mmCIF file of C-alpha atoms in Angstrom:
data_model
loop_
_atom_site.group_PDB
_atom_site.id
_atom_site.type_symbol
_atom_site.label_atom_id
_atom_site.label_comp_id
_atom_site.label_asym_id
_atom_site.label_seq_id
_atom_site.Cartn_x
_atom_site.Cartn_y
_atom_site.Cartn_z
ATOM 1 C CA MET A 1 0.000 0.000 0.000
ATOM 2 C CA VAL A 2 1.249 3.495 -0.885
ATOM 3 C CA PRO A 3 1.689 5.787 2.148
ATOM 4 C CA LEU A 4 -0.760 8.694 2.353
ATOM 5 C CA ALA A 5 2.073 11.235 2.239
ATOM 6 C CA GLN A 6 3.267 9.772 -1.080
ATOM 7 C CA LEU A 7 -0.283 9.897 -2.459
ATOM 8 C CA ALA A 8 -0.449 13.579 -1.488
ATOM 9 C CA LEU A 9 2.905 14.134 -3.204
ATOM 10 C CA ALA A 10 1.661 12.327 -6.315
ATOM 11 C CA ASP A 11 -1.359 14.651 -6.420
ATOM 12 C CA ALA A 12 0.874 17.717 -5.986
ATOM 13 C CA VAL A 13 3.247 16.616 -8.777
ATOM 14 C CA ARG A 14 0.285 15.901 -11.054
ATOM 15 C CA ASP A 15 -1.079 19.382 -10.295
ATOM 16 C CA VAL A 16 2.183 21.265 -10.925
ATOM 17 C CA GLU A 17 2.803 19.317 -14.148
ATOM 18 C CA ALA A 18 -0.690 20.182 -15.415
ATOM 19 C CA HIS A 19 -0.239 23.809 -14.312
ATOM 20 C CA VAL A 20 3.018 24.134 -16.261
ATOM 21 C CA ALA A 21 1.586 22.206 -19.239
ATOM 22 C CA ALA A 22 -1.199 24.783 -19.525
ATOM 23 C CA ASP A 23 1.479 27.354 -20.435
ATOM 24 C CA GLY A 24 2.817 25.283 -23.337
ATOM 25 C CA TRP A 25 6.317 24.172 -24.251
ATOM 26 C CA ASP A 26 9.734 25.822 -24.518
ATOM 27 C CA ALA A 27 9.718 27.162 -20.982
ATOM 28 C CA PRO A 28 12.494 27.535 -18.408
ATOM 29 C CA PRO A 29 12.566 25.297 -15.319
ATOM 30 C CA ARG A 30 10.008 26.105 -12.659
ATOM 31 C CA VAL A 31 10.402 25.334 -8.956
ATOM 32 C CA PHE A 32 7.685 24.890 -6.344
ATOM 33 C CA ALA A 33 7.764 24.691 -2.563
ATOM 34 C CA LEU A 34 5.288 22.120 -1.244
ATOM 35 C CA VAL A 35 3.637 22.837 2.099
ATOM 36 C CA ARG A 36 0.996 20.896 3.999
ATOM 37 C CA THR A 37 -2.139 22.829 3.159
ATOM 38 C CA ALA A 38 -3.627 22.598 6.656
ATOM 39 C CA ASP A 39 -0.395 23.996 8.155
ATOM 40 C CA ALA A 40 -0.329 26.816 5.612
ATOM 41 C CA MET A 41 -3.953 27.708 6.380
ATOM 42 C CA ALA A 42 -3.209 27.666 10.119
ATOM 43 C CA ALA A 43 -0.241 30.014 9.596
ATOM 44 C CA ASP A 44 -2.235 32.294 7.273
ATOM 45 C CA PRO A 45 -5.964 32.205 8.119
ATOM 46 C CA GLY A 46 -6.804 34.258 5.011
ATOM 47 C CA LEU A 47 -5.279 31.616 2.743
ATOM 48 C CA ALA A 48 -8.447 29.512 2.781
ATOM 49 C CA ASP A 49 -10.278 32.410 1.106
ATOM 50 C CA ARG A 50 -7.676 32.540 -1.685
ATOM 51 C CA LEU A 51 -7.590 28.809 -2.400
ATOM 52 C CA PRO A 52 -10.144 26.983 -4.533
ATOM 53 C CA PRO A 53 -12.912 25.492 -2.349
ATOM 54 C CA GLU A 54 -12.021 21.925 -3.386
ATOM 55 C CA VAL A 55 -8.439 22.445 -2.134
ATOM 56 C CA VAL A 56 -9.685 23.707 1.237
ATOM 57 C CA THR A 57 -12.060 20.738 1.515
ATOM 58 C CA ALA A 58 -9.280 18.288 0.611
ATOM 59 C CA ALA A 59 -6.930 19.884 3.138
ATOM 60 C CA ARG A 60 -9.466 19.519 5.900
ATOM 61 C CA GLY A 61 -9.977 15.825 5.111
ATOM 62 C CA ILE A 62 -6.421 14.803 4.190
ATOM 63 C CA PRO A 63 -3.742 15.855 6.708
ATOM 64 C CA ASP A 64 -0.911 15.321 4.190
ATOM 65 C CA HIS A 65 -2.563 17.371 1.420
ATOM 66 C CA LEU A 66 0.003 19.697 -0.167
ATOM 67 C CA VAL A 67 -0.278 23.141 -1.677
ATOM 68 C CA SER A 68 2.358 24.281 -4.141
ATOM 69 C CA VAL A 69 3.959 27.707 -4.049
ATOM 70 C CA GLU A 70 5.823 28.641 -7.210
ATOM 71 C CA GLN A 71 9.208 30.211 -6.578
ATOM 72 C CA GLU A 72 9.717 33.349 -8.618
ATOM 73 C CA GLY A 73 12.922 35.154 -9.453
ATOM 74 C CA LEU A 74 15.009 32.032 -9.938
ATOM 75 C CA PRO A 75 18.650 32.777 -10.705
ATOM 76 C CA ASP A 76 19.816 32.602 -14.302
ATOM 77 C CA VAL A 77 22.164 29.608 -14.282
ATOM 78 C CA GLU A 78 23.832 27.460 -16.899
ATOM 79 C CA THR A 79 22.471 24.078 -15.797
ATOM 80 C CA LEU A 80 19.636 22.532 -13.872
ATOM 81 C CA GLU A 81 22.242 21.111 -11.495
ATOM 82 C CA ASP A 82 23.482 24.648 -10.768
ATOM 83 C CA LEU A 83 19.918 25.770 -10.081
ATOM 84 C CA LEU A 84 19.283 22.949 -7.618
ATOM 85 C CA ALA A 85 22.672 23.464 -5.943
ATOM 86 C CA GLY A 86 21.607 27.013 -5.052
ATOM 87 C CA ILE A 87 18.340 26.020 -3.367
ATOM 88 C CA SER A 88 17.790 25.198 0.289
ATOM 89 C CA TRP A 89 14.430 25.106 2.007
ATOM 90 C CA PRO A 90 13.368 26.390 5.428
ATOM 91 C CA GLY A 91 11.844 23.951 7.898
ATOM 92 C CA THR A 92 8.323 25.141 7.021
ATOM 93 C CA VAL A 93 8.607 23.560 3.551
ATOM 94 C CA ASP A 94 7.493 19.920 3.519
ATOM 95 C CA GLY A 95 8.607 19.106 -0.007
ATOM 96 C CA ALA A 96 9.629 20.578 -3.330
ATOM 97 C CA ALA A 97 8.920 20.059 -7.000
ATOM 98 C CA ILE A 98 10.679 21.057 -10.174
ATOM 99 C CA VAL A 99 9.396 21.006 -13.727
ATOM 100 C CA ALA A 100 11.894 21.106 -16.569
ATOM 101 C CA GLU A 101 12.007 20.274 -20.249
ATOM 102 C CA ARG A 102 14.673 18.057 -21.705
ATOM 103 C CA VAL A 103 15.572 16.383 -24.983
ATOM 104 C CA ILE A 104 16.121 12.656 -24.947
ATOM 105 C CA LEU A 105 17.783 10.603 -27.630
ATOM 106 C CA PRO A 106 18.573 6.915 -28.012
ATOM 107 C CA PRO A 107 22.159 5.913 -27.156
ATOM 108 C CA SER A 108 22.863 5.383 -30.854
ATOM 109 C CA ALA A 109 22.595 9.158 -31.394
ATOM 110 C CA GLU A 110 25.948 9.632 -29.636
ATOM 111 C CA GLU A 111 27.781 7.945 -32.517
ATOM 112 C CA GLY A 112 27.687 11.040 -34.746
ATOM 113 C CA LEU A 113 27.853 13.670 -32.005
ATOM 114 C CA PRO A 114 30.271 16.492 -32.912
ATOM 115 C CA THR A 115 32.796 17.561 -30.265
ATOM 116 C CA ASP A 116 32.207 21.287 -30.851
ATOM 117 C CA PRO A 117 29.452 22.393 -28.385
ATOM 118 C CA ALA A 118 27.599 24.574 -30.930
ATOM 119 C CA ALA A 119 27.723 21.847 -33.577
ATOM 120 C CA ALA A 120 26.627 19.256 -31.010
ATOM 121 C CA LEU A 121 23.619 21.380 -30.056
ATOM 122 C CA ALA A 122 22.626 21.769 -33.715
ATOM 123 C CA TYR A 123 23.059 18.028 -34.269
ATOM 124 C CA LEU A 124 20.942 17.108 -31.239
ATOM 125 C CA SER A 125 18.252 19.687 -32.046
ATOM 126 C CA SER A 126 17.715 18.300 -35.517
ATOM 127 C CA HIS A 127 18.180 14.585 -34.802
ATOM 128 C CA PRO A 128 15.243 12.562 -36.212
ATOM 129 C CA ASP A 129 14.954 10.399 -33.049
ATOM 130 C CA ARG A 130 14.799 13.394 -30.716
ATOM 131 C CA GLN A 131 12.019 13.391 -28.107
ATOM 132 C CA ASP A 132 11.105 16.525 -26.163
ATOM 133 C CA VAL A 133 9.918 15.685 -22.654
ATOM 134 C CA ARG A 134 8.632 17.626 -19.685
ATOM 135 C CA LEU A 135 9.802 16.197 -16.374
ATOM 136 C CA ALA A 136 7.990 17.001 -13.143
ATOM 137 C CA VAL A 137 9.678 15.673 -10.027
ATOM 138 C CA GLY A 138 8.681 16.135 -6.421
ATOM 139 C CA VAL A 139 10.236 14.975 -3.184
ATOM 140 C CA LEU A 140 9.161 15.240 0.392
ATOM 141 C CA ARG A 141 11.571 16.352 3.082
ATOM 142 C CA ASP A 142 12.055 12.685 4.085
ATOM 143 C CA GLY A 143 13.174 11.877 0.512
ATOM 144 C CA THR A 144 9.939 10.274 -0.727
ATOM 145 C CA PRO A 145 9.758 10.896 -4.511
ATOM 146 C CA TRP A 146 7.128 11.116 -7.236
ATOM 147 C CA CYS A 147 7.582 11.883 -10.938
ATOM 148 C CA ALA A 148 5.583 12.735 -14.050
ATOM 149 C CA VAL A 149 6.850 12.607 -17.632
ATOM 150 C CA ARG A 150 5.026 14.065 -20.650
ATOM 151 C CA THR A 151 6.287 13.949 -24.227
ATOM 152 C CA ARG A 152 5.657 16.701 -26.716
ATOM 153 C CA ALA A 153 4.695 14.059 -29.286
ATOM 154 C CA ASN A 154 1.869 12.868 -26.988
ATOM 155 C CA ASP A 155 0.988 16.176 -25.364
ATOM 156 C CA ASP A 156 -2.174 15.087 -23.624
ATOM 157 C CA GLY A 157 -2.912 14.935 -19.907
ATOM 158 C CA ASP A 158 -4.067 11.346 -20.350
ATOM 159 C CA ASP A 159 -0.647 10.351 -21.760
ATOM 160 C CA VAL A 160 1.502 11.451 -18.816
ATOM 161 C CA ALA A 161 3.572 8.708 -17.184
ATOM 162 C CA PHE A 162 3.682 8.694 -13.377
ATOM 163 C CA GLY A 163 5.804 6.806 -10.891
ATOM 164 C CA PRO A 164 8.150 7.078 -7.924
ATOM 165 C CA ASP A 165 11.447 6.588 -9.740
ATOM 166 C CA LEU A 166 11.147 7.753 -13.355
ATOM 167 C CA VAL A 167 13.871 10.422 -13.165
ATOM 168 C CA PRO A 168 16.496 9.236 -10.629
ATOM 169 C CA GLY A 169 19.065 11.967 -11.245
ATOM 170 C CA LEU A 170 16.556 14.772 -10.797
ATOM 171 C CA ILE A 171 15.146 13.072 -7.692
ATOM 172 C CA GLU A 172 18.629 13.040 -6.145
ATOM 173 C CA GLY A 173 19.236 16.663 -7.100
ATOM 174 C CA LEU A 174 15.971 17.744 -5.513
ATOM 175 C CA ARG A 175 16.627 15.657 -2.396
ATOM 176 C CA ALA A 176 19.926 17.518 -1.968
ATOM 177 C CA THR A 177 17.999 20.791 -1.560
ATOM 178 C CA PHE A 178 16.849 19.457 1.833
ATOM 179 C CA GLU A 179 20.314 18.559 3.165
#
């Protein structure tokens, strides 16, 4: 049986992925703090008035229910790893999620990869087996993960893959933000 906290995380990751998907593709990474909704409403009594009624109802019935808070003003960094390395969360944050787009290619694509970075980027961008994906990864403070993966080729909310370990490297990077 899946723990209730992981089910709440799965719902939060599904929500942030759908939220980002509504804005379309070709977007920079987006980061979200995840906070237990009931705790957030206790800390800010006016929050319940600003949240959708179904979120307030869920929070009152599910102690682990999470609300996401998008982090604005992220630093302009070269890599996703650099972005994650610069993040640390206060104790009031129960989890975090990141949504980022990536290009995936089969291992055979490396055979013709140019060594020049600009040429390599052009090669990868035009490769016929290229797949654009949107990765949404969330972790709780205790390290519990959940992931969502959507491809541009099947850009439909019904075609999103979900699971606890779909993007191991990004899970580890996000976990490190809690150390």
